[in-house]
Amino acid sequence: MSTANGFTYNIQLAGYAFDQCDEKGPIDYDRFVHEFRAFPWASQVGQANGGSAPTLSVRNRSNGTDHWVSAAKHGAGHIYLLGIVHTREKRGFLGLGSPRPVRWVEIYVAEEPGTVEKTFRTFFAGNTEALLSELRALPKFDEMEARK
């Protein structure tokens, strides 16, 4: 695997502390698809016990954007939560003051693995605006300022 593509990834298994992850190193789209399909989603869902949910997270080191997929129990199975952490402008209290850049996370719901793979293909192509457009077409789960 080449480090020239500028993408790295990590995993969190269910129940890890929120700041705990296993750094895995460089990744490209094909490797991501392999890792995503091999990840034990079904056995991990519902096992958080107050910790993190199972998550695969990829960072684009060239622009500092993160795209991640997690899973949550849904009926007898699970759904995927897709997150993007990117920089956006935020104004102060009541919208006053000069805007300042903040790390912002947007989270969307995907029911099918193909949707997950499609958004990651766009992410690995380096097109953040197209990725945001794809994600925003999905049902929104939440959005907030990212933790440091």
PDB file of C-alpha atoms in Angstrom:
ATOM      1  CA  MET A   1       0.000   0.000   0.000  1.00  0.00           C
ATOM      2  CA  SER A   2       1.373   3.401  -0.928  1.00  0.00           C
ATOM      3  CA  THR A   3       1.330   6.322   1.494  1.00  0.00           C
ATOM      4  CA  ALA A   4       1.334   8.729  -1.454  1.00  0.00           C
ATOM      5  CA  ASN A   5      -2.469   8.797  -1.644  1.00  0.00           C
ATOM      6  CA  GLY A   6      -2.649  10.625   1.714  1.00  0.00           C
ATOM      7  CA  PHE A   7      -5.424   8.544   3.279  1.00  0.00           C
ATOM      8  CA  THR A   8      -5.101   6.712   6.592  1.00  0.00           C
ATOM      9  CA  TYR A   9      -7.635   4.766   8.605  1.00  0.00           C
ATOM     10  CA  ASN A  10      -8.475   3.448  12.033  1.00  0.00           C
ATOM     11  CA  ILE A  11     -11.090   1.252  13.627  1.00  0.00           C
ATOM     12  CA  GLN A  12     -13.064   1.353  16.840  1.00  0.00           C
ATOM     13  CA  LEU A  13     -14.665  -1.804  18.085  1.00  0.00           C
ATOM     14  CA  ALA A  14     -17.882  -1.648  20.083  1.00  0.00           C
ATOM     15  CA  GLY A  15     -17.261  -0.582  23.663  1.00  0.00           C
ATOM     16  CA  TYR A  16     -13.940   1.183  23.084  1.00  0.00           C
ATOM     17  CA  ALA A  17     -13.501   4.458  24.958  1.00  0.00           C
ATOM     18  CA  PHE A  18     -14.542   7.317  22.667  1.00  0.00           C
ATOM     19  CA  ASP A  19     -10.916   8.456  22.309  1.00  0.00           C
ATOM     20  CA  GLN A  20      -9.569   4.915  21.735  1.00  0.00           C
ATOM     21  CA  CYS A  21      -8.969   3.467  18.286  1.00  0.00           C
ATOM     22  CA  ASP A  22      -6.646   1.072  16.501  1.00  0.00           C
ATOM     23  CA  GLU A  23      -4.552   2.989  13.945  1.00  0.00           C
ATOM     24  CA  LYS A  24      -4.211   0.874  10.821  1.00  0.00           C
ATOM     25  CA  GLY A  25      -2.158   3.053   8.465  1.00  0.00           C
ATOM     26  CA  PRO A  26      -2.475   3.964   4.785  1.00  0.00           C
ATOM     27  CA  ILE A  27      -5.556   2.949   2.813  1.00  0.00           C
ATOM     28  CA  ASP A  28      -7.034   3.325  -0.661  1.00  0.00           C
ATOM     29  CA  TYR A  29     -10.573   2.730  -1.915  1.00  0.00           C
ATOM     30  CA  ASP A  30     -10.095  -0.948  -2.797  1.00  0.00           C
ATOM     31  CA  ARG A  31      -8.614  -1.683   0.619  1.00  0.00           C
ATOM     32  CA  PHE A  32     -11.460   0.229   2.270  1.00  0.00           C
ATOM     33  CA  VAL A  33     -14.066  -1.900   0.474  1.00  0.00           C
ATOM     34  CA  HIS A  34     -12.262  -5.050   1.626  1.00  0.00           C
ATOM     35  CA  GLU A  35     -12.096  -3.810   5.254  1.00  0.00           C
ATOM     36  CA  PHE A  36     -15.714  -2.619   5.214  1.00  0.00           C
ATOM     37  CA  ARG A  37     -17.040  -5.924   3.887  1.00  0.00           C
ATOM     38  CA  ALA A  38     -14.888  -7.961   6.298  1.00  0.00           C
ATOM     39  CA  PHE A  39     -15.746  -5.875   9.391  1.00  0.00           C
ATOM     40  CA  PRO A  40     -17.873  -7.823  11.924  1.00  0.00           C
ATOM     41  CA  TRP A  41     -20.799  -5.359  11.888  1.00  0.00           C
ATOM     42  CA  ALA A  42     -23.485  -7.864  12.893  1.00  0.00           C
ATOM     43  CA  SER A  43     -21.623  -9.142  15.972  1.00  0.00           C
ATOM     44  CA  GLN A  44     -20.498  -5.647  17.035  1.00  0.00           C
ATOM     45  CA  VAL A  45     -23.834  -3.803  16.822  1.00  0.00           C
ATOM     46  CA  GLY A  46     -25.476  -3.337  20.203  1.00  0.00           C
ATOM     47  CA  GLN A  47     -22.288  -4.169  22.122  1.00  0.00           C
ATOM     48  CA  ALA A  48     -21.154  -0.605  22.941  1.00  0.00           C
ATOM     49  CA  ASN A  49     -22.053  -0.827  26.671  1.00  0.00           C
ATOM     50  CA  GLY A  50     -21.591   2.913  27.140  1.00  0.00           C
ATOM     51  CA  GLY A  51     -18.575   3.120  24.836  1.00  0.00           C
ATOM     52  CA  SER A  52     -18.229   3.770  21.148  1.00  0.00           C
ATOM     53  CA  ALA A  53     -20.143   1.989  18.407  1.00  0.00           C
ATOM     54  CA  PRO A  54     -18.182  -0.067  15.847  1.00  0.00           C
ATOM     55  CA  THR A  55     -16.589   2.375  13.392  1.00  0.00           C
ATOM     56  CA  LEU A  56     -14.236   2.496  10.399  1.00  0.00           C
ATOM     57  CA  SER A  57     -12.808   5.988   9.954  1.00  0.00           C
ATOM     58  CA  VAL A  58     -10.707   7.339   7.075  1.00  0.00           C
ATOM     59  CA  ARG A  59      -8.776  10.619   7.075  1.00  0.00           C
ATOM     60  CA  ASN A  60      -7.777  12.572   3.987  1.00  0.00           C
ATOM     61  CA  ARG A  61      -4.501  13.997   5.269  1.00  0.00           C
ATOM     62  CA  SER A  62      -4.244  16.488   2.408  1.00  0.00           C
ATOM     63  CA  ASN A  63      -7.312  18.448   3.541  1.00  0.00           C
ATOM     64  CA  GLY A  64      -7.980  17.141   7.094  1.00  0.00           C
ATOM     65  CA  THR A  65     -11.418  15.778   6.248  1.00  0.00           C
ATOM     66  CA  ASP A  66     -12.596  12.566   7.918  1.00  0.00           C
ATOM     67  CA  HIS A  67     -15.279  10.219   6.601  1.00  0.00           C
ATOM     68  CA  TRP A  68     -16.478   7.374   8.780  1.00  0.00           C
ATOM     69  CA  VAL A  69     -19.020   4.614   8.884  1.00  0.00           C
ATOM     70  CA  SER A  70     -20.533   3.210  12.026  1.00  0.00           C
ATOM     71  CA  ALA A  71     -23.445   0.874  12.654  1.00  0.00           C
ATOM     72  CA  ALA A  72     -26.459   0.980  14.941  1.00  0.00           C
ATOM     73  CA  LYS A  73     -29.091  -1.597  15.810  1.00  0.00           C
ATOM     74  CA  HIS A  74     -32.257  -1.239  13.756  1.00  0.00           C
ATOM     75  CA  GLY A  75     -35.031  -3.788  14.148  1.00  0.00           C
ATOM     76  CA  ALA A  76     -33.549  -7.265  13.793  1.00  0.00           C
ATOM     77  CA  GLY A  77     -30.528  -5.931  11.895  1.00  0.00           C
ATOM     78  CA  HIS A  78     -28.560  -2.720  11.640  1.00  0.00           C
ATOM     79  CA  ILE A  79     -28.234   0.507   9.721  1.00  0.00           C
ATOM     80  CA  TYR A  80     -25.099   2.438   8.854  1.00  0.00           C
ATOM     81  CA  LEU A  81     -24.334   5.908  10.109  1.00  0.00           C
ATOM     82  CA  LEU A  82     -22.134   7.900   7.750  1.00  0.00           C
ATOM     83  CA  GLY A  83     -20.222  10.846   9.141  1.00  0.00           C
ATOM     84  CA  ILE A  84     -18.093  13.565   7.652  1.00  0.00           C
ATOM     85  CA  VAL A  85     -15.904  15.824   9.742  1.00  0.00           C
ATOM     86  CA  HIS A  86     -14.862  18.953   7.870  1.00  0.00           C
ATOM     87  CA  THR A  87     -14.068  22.609   8.457  1.00  0.00           C
ATOM     88  CA  ARG A  88     -16.874  25.117   8.211  1.00  0.00           C
ATOM     89  CA  GLU A  89     -17.443  28.696   9.273  1.00  0.00           C
ATOM     90  CA  LYS A  90     -19.427  29.332  12.446  1.00  0.00           C
ATOM     91  CA  ARG A  91     -20.597  32.644  13.828  1.00  0.00           C
ATOM     92  CA  GLY A  92     -20.609  33.473  17.512  1.00  0.00           C
ATOM     93  CA  PHE A  93     -23.560  33.492  19.910  1.00  0.00           C
ATOM     94  CA  LEU A  94     -26.819  34.601  18.215  1.00  0.00           C
ATOM     95  CA  GLY A  95     -24.993  34.731  14.880  1.00  0.00           C
ATOM     96  CA  LEU A  96     -23.010  37.780  15.892  1.00  0.00           C
ATOM     97  CA  GLY A  97     -19.312  38.379  15.472  1.00  0.00           C
ATOM     98  CA  SER A  98     -16.864  37.312  12.858  1.00  0.00           C
ATOM     99  CA  PRO A  99     -17.148  33.791  11.545  1.00  0.00           C
ATOM    100  CA  ARG A 100     -14.477  31.390  12.729  1.00  0.00           C
ATOM    101  CA  PRO A 101     -13.468  28.028  11.298  1.00  0.00           C
ATOM    102  CA  VAL A 102     -14.604  25.010  13.336  1.00  0.00           C
ATOM    103  CA  ARG A 103     -14.441  21.251  12.839  1.00  0.00           C
ATOM    104  CA  TRP A 104     -18.018  20.202  12.098  1.00  0.00           C
ATOM    105  CA  VAL A 105     -19.519  16.706  11.967  1.00  0.00           C
ATOM    106  CA  GLU A 106     -22.576  15.799   9.913  1.00  0.00           C
ATOM    107  CA  ILE A 107     -24.113  12.332  10.328  1.00  0.00           C
ATOM    108  CA  TYR A 108     -26.474  10.603   7.909  1.00  0.00           C
ATOM    109  CA  VAL A 109     -28.309   7.266   7.759  1.00  0.00           C
ATOM    110  CA  ALA A 110     -27.632   4.658   5.075  1.00  0.00           C
ATOM    111  CA  GLU A 111     -29.520   1.377   4.950  1.00  0.00           C
ATOM    112  CA  GLU A 112     -27.504  -0.342   2.226  1.00  0.00           C
ATOM    113  CA  PRO A 113     -23.798  -1.242   2.068  1.00  0.00           C
ATOM    114  CA  GLY A 114     -23.726  -0.017  -1.548  1.00  0.00           C
ATOM    115  CA  THR A 115     -24.572   3.494  -0.355  1.00  0.00           C
ATOM    116  CA  VAL A 116     -21.634   3.383   2.055  1.00  0.00           C
ATOM    117  CA  GLU A 117     -19.246   2.222  -0.665  1.00  0.00           C
ATOM    118  CA  LYS A 118     -20.488   4.893  -3.093  1.00  0.00           C
ATOM    119  CA  THR A 119     -19.863   7.727  -0.631  1.00  0.00           C
ATOM    120  CA  PHE A 120     -16.390   6.421   0.138  1.00  0.00           C
ATOM    121  CA  ARG A 121     -15.588   6.232  -3.597  1.00  0.00           C
ATOM    122  CA  THR A 122     -16.374   9.948  -3.801  1.00  0.00           C
ATOM    123  CA  PHE A 123     -14.341  10.636  -0.657  1.00  0.00           C
ATOM    124  CA  PHE A 124     -11.275   8.824  -2.020  1.00  0.00           C
ATOM    125  CA  ALA A 125     -11.645  10.816  -5.266  1.00  0.00           C
ATOM    126  CA  GLY A 126     -10.987  13.911  -3.123  1.00  0.00           C
ATOM    127  CA  ASN A 127     -14.250  15.649  -3.994  1.00  0.00           C
ATOM    128  CA  THR A 128     -15.561  16.913  -0.654  1.00  0.00           C
ATOM    129  CA  GLU A 129     -18.333  19.046  -2.180  1.00  0.00           C
ATOM    130  CA  ALA A 130     -19.710  16.092  -4.168  1.00  0.00           C
ATOM    131  CA  LEU A 131     -19.481  13.925  -1.039  1.00  0.00           C
ATOM    132  CA  LEU A 132     -21.424  16.497   0.992  1.00  0.00           C
ATOM    133  CA  SER A 133     -24.070  16.571  -1.741  1.00  0.00           C
ATOM    134  CA  GLU A 134     -24.381  12.761  -1.721  1.00  0.00           C
ATOM    135  CA  LEU A 135     -24.588  12.623   2.060  1.00  0.00           C
ATOM    136  CA  ARG A 136     -27.114  15.453   2.307  1.00  0.00           C
ATOM    137  CA  ALA A 137     -29.457  13.494   0.010  1.00  0.00           C
ATOM    138  CA  LEU A 138     -29.680  10.826   2.762  1.00  0.00           C
ATOM    139  CA  PRO A 139     -31.768  11.092   5.937  1.00  0.00           C
ATOM    140  CA  LYS A 140     -29.956  13.277   8.478  1.00  0.00           C
ATOM    141  CA  PHE A 141     -29.182  11.763  11.864  1.00  0.00           C
ATOM    142  CA  ASP A 142     -27.440  14.730  13.532  1.00  0.00           C
ATOM    143  CA  GLU A 143     -24.850  17.482  13.168  1.00  0.00           C
ATOM    144  CA  MET A 144     -22.717  19.358  15.662  1.00  0.00           C
ATOM    145  CA  GLU A 145     -19.343  20.882  16.337  1.00  0.00           C
ATOM    146  CA  ALA A 146     -16.819  18.053  16.436  1.00  0.00           C
ATOM    147  CA  ARG A 147     -15.038  17.102  19.622  1.00  0.00           C
ATOM    148  CA  LYS A 148     -11.414  18.108  19.705  1.00  0.00           C
TER     149      LYS A 148
END
